[in-house]
mmCIF file of C-alpha atoms in Angstrom:
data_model
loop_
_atom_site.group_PDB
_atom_site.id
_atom_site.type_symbol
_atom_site.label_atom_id
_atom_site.label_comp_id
_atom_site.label_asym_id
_atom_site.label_seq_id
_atom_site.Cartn_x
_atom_site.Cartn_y
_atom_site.Cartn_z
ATOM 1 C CA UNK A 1295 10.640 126.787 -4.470
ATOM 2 C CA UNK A 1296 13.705 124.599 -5.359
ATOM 3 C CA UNK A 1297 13.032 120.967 -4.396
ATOM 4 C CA UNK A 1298 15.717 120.373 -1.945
ATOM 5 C CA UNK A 1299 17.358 117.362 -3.549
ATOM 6 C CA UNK A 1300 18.380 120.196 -6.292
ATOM 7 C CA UNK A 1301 20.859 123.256 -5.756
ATOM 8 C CA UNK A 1302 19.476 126.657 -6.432
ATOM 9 C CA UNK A 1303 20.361 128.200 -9.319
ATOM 10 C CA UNK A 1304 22.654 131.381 -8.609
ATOM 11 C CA UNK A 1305 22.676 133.355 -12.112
ATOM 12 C CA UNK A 1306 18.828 134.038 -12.621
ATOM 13 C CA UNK A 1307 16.839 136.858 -12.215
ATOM 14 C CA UNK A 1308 18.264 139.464 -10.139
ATOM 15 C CA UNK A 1309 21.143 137.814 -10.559
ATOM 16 C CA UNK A 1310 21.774 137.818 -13.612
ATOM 17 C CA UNK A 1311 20.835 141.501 -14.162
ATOM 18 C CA UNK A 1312 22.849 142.195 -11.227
ATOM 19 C CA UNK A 1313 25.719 140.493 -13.301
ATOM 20 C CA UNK A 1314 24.947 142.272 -16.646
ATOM 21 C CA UNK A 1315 25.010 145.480 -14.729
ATOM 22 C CA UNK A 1316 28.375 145.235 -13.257
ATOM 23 C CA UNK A 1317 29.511 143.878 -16.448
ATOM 24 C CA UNK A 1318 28.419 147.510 -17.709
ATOM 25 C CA UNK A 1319 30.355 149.166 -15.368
ATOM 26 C CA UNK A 1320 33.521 147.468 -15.905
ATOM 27 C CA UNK A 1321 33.519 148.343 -19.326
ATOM 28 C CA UNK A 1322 32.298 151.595 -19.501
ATOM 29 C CA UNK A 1323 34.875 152.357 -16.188
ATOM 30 C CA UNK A 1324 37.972 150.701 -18.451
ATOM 31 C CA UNK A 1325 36.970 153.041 -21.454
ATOM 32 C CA UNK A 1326 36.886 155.975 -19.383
ATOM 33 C CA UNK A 1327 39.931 155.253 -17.903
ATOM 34 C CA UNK A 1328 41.838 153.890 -20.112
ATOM 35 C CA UNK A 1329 41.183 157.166 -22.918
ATOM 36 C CA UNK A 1330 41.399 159.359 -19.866
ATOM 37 C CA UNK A 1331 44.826 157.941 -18.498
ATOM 38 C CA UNK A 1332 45.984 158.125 -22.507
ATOM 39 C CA UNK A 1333 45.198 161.536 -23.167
ATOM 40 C CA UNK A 1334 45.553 163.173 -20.219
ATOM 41 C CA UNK A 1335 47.138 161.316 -17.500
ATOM 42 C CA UNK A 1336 49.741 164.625 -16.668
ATOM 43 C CA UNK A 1337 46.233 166.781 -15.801
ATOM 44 C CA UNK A 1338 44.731 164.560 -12.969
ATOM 45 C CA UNK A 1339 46.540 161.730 -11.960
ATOM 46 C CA UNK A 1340 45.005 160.648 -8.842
ATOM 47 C CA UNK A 1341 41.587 161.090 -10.652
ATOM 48 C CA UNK A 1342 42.410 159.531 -13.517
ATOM 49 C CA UNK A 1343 44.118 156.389 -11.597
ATOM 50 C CA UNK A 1344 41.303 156.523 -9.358
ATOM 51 C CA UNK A 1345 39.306 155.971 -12.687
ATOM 52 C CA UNK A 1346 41.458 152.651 -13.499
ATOM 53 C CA UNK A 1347 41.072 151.312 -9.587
ATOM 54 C CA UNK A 1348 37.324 151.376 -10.132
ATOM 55 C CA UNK A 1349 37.466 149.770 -13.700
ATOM 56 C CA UNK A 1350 39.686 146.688 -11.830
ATOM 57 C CA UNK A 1351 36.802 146.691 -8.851
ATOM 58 C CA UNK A 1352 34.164 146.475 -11.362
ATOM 59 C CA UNK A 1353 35.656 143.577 -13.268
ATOM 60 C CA UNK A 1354 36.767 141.935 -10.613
ATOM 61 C CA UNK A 1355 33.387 141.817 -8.716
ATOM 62 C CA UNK A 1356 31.648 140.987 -12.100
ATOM 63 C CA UNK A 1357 33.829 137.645 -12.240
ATOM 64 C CA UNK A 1358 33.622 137.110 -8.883
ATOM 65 C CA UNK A 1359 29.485 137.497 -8.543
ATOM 66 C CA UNK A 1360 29.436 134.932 -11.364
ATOM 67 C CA UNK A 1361 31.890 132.709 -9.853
ATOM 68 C CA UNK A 1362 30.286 133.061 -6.230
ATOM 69 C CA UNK A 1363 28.742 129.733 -5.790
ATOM 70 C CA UNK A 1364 32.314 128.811 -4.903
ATOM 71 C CA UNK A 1365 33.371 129.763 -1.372
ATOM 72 C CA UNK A 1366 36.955 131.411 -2.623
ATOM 73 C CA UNK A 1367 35.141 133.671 -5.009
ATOM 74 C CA UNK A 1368 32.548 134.292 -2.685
ATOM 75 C CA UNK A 1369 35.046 135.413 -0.424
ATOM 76 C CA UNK A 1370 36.651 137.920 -3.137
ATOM 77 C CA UNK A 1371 32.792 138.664 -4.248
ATOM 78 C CA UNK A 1372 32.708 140.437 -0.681
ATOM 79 C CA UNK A 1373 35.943 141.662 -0.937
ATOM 80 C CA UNK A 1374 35.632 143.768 -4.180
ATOM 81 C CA UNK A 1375 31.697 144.832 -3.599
ATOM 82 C CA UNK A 1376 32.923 146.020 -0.180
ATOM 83 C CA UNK A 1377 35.796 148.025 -1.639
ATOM 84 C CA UNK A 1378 33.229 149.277 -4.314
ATOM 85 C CA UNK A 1379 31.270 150.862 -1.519
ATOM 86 C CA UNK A 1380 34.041 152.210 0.449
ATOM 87 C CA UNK A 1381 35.593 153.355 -2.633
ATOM 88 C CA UNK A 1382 32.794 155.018 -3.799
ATOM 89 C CA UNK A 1383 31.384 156.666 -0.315
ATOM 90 C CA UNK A 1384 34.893 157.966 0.475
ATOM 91 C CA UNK A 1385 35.410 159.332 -3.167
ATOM 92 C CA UNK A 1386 32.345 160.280 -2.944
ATOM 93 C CA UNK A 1387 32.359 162.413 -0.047
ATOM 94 C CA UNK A 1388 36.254 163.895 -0.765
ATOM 95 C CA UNK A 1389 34.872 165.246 -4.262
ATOM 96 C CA UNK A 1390 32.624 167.844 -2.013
ATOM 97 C CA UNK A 1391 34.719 168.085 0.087
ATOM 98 C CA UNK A 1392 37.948 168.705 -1.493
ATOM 99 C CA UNK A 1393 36.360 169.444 -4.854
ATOM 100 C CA UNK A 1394 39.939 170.680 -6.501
ATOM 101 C CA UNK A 1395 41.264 167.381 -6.065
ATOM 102 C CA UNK A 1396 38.859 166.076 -8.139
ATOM 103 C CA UNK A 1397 37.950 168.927 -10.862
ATOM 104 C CA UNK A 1398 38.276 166.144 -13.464
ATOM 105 C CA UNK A 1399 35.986 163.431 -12.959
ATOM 106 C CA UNK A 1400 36.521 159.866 -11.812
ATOM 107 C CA UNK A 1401 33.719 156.911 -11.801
ATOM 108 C CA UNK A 1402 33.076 157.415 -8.105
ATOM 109 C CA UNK A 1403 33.309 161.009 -7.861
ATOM 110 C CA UNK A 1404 30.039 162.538 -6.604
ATOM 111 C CA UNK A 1405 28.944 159.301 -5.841
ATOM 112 C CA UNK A 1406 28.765 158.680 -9.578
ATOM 113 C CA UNK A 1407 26.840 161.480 -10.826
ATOM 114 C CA UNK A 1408 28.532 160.994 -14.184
ATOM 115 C CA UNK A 1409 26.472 157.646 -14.581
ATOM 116 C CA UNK A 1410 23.302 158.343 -12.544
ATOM 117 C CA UNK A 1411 24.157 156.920 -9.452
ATOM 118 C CA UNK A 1412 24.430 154.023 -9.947
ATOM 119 C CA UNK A 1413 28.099 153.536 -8.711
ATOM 120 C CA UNK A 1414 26.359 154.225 -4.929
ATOM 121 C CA UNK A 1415 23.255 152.220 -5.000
ATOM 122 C CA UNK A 1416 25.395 149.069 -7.109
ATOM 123 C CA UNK A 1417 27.081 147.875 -4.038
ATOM 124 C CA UNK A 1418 24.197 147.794 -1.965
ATOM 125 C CA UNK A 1419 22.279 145.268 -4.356
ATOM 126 C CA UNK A 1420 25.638 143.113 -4.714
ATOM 127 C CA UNK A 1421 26.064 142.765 -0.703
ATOM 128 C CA UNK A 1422 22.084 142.094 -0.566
ATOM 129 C CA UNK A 1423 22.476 139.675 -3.211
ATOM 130 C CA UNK A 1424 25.622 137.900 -1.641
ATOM 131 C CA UNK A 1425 23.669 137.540 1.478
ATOM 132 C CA UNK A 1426 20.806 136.352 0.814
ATOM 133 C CA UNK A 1427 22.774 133.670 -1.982
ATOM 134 C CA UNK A 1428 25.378 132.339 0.092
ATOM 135 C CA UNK A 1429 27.418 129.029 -1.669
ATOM 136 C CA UNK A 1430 25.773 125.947 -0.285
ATOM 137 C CA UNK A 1431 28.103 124.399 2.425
ATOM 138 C CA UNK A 1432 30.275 121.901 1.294
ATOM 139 C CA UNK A 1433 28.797 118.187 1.832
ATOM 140 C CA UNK A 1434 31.021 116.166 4.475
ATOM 141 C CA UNK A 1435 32.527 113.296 3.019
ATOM 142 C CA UNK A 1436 31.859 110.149 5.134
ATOM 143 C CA UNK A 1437 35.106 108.931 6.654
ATOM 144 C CA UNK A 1438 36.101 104.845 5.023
ATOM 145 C CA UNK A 1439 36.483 102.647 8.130
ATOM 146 C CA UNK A 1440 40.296 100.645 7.809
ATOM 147 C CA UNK A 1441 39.399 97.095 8.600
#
């Protein structure tokens, strides 16, 4: 237990592998994207641009997870793991359902089958992990009394 004189630190742990995972994704979602957007953009568009979306997601929660003790990037830490799991439940879901609109692959697609799932259960740990690490509340700054 963290004496309470002293802040709790934010990036170990579960954290920190939560970090190093999404860290992971960004790249490997940027690679695929970016080689699938310059080879083949004119075959799957929407996939492939769906491929790039996620890649921005990733790195953008990544920063943001790291930067979350910091109420503004805790807000966009929300923001972008949110996204991630509404991106990848609806994408997701569409790729059974309308499986010719996504014959080629994207990072959510089948609720990332192409890297073991763990584009569903990701978002999951990052909201658990926002909640239960909320930024400490800024301290009030006592008011000078004008004499």
């Amino acid at each position: 237990m963290t004496p309470p004189d002293r802040p709790r630190r934010r990036m170990t742990g579960i954290g920190r592998v939560l970090v190093i995972v999404y860290a992971i994704m960004a790249l490997a979602a940027s690679g695929r994207s970016f080689v699938q957007i310059a080879e083949r953009f004119d075959e799957a568009p929407l996939a492939y641009s769906l491929s790039a979306v996620s890649a921005v997601v990733y790195l953008l929660a990544t920063l943001a997870l790291i930067l979350a003790g910091r109420p503004a990037w805790y807000a966009v830490a929300w923001v972008a793991v949110g996204f991630e799991l509404v991106g990848v439940l609806v994408i997701g879901t569409l790729s059974f359902v309308l499986p010719d609109l996504f014959a080629h692959p994207t990072v959510w697609s089948w609720f990332g089958l192409g890297y073991l799932f763990v584009p569903l259960v990701l978002p999951f740990f990052g909201l658990w992990w926002l909640i239960v690490h909320r930024p400490a509340p800024a301290q009030a700054v006592p008011a000078t009394v004008a004499a």
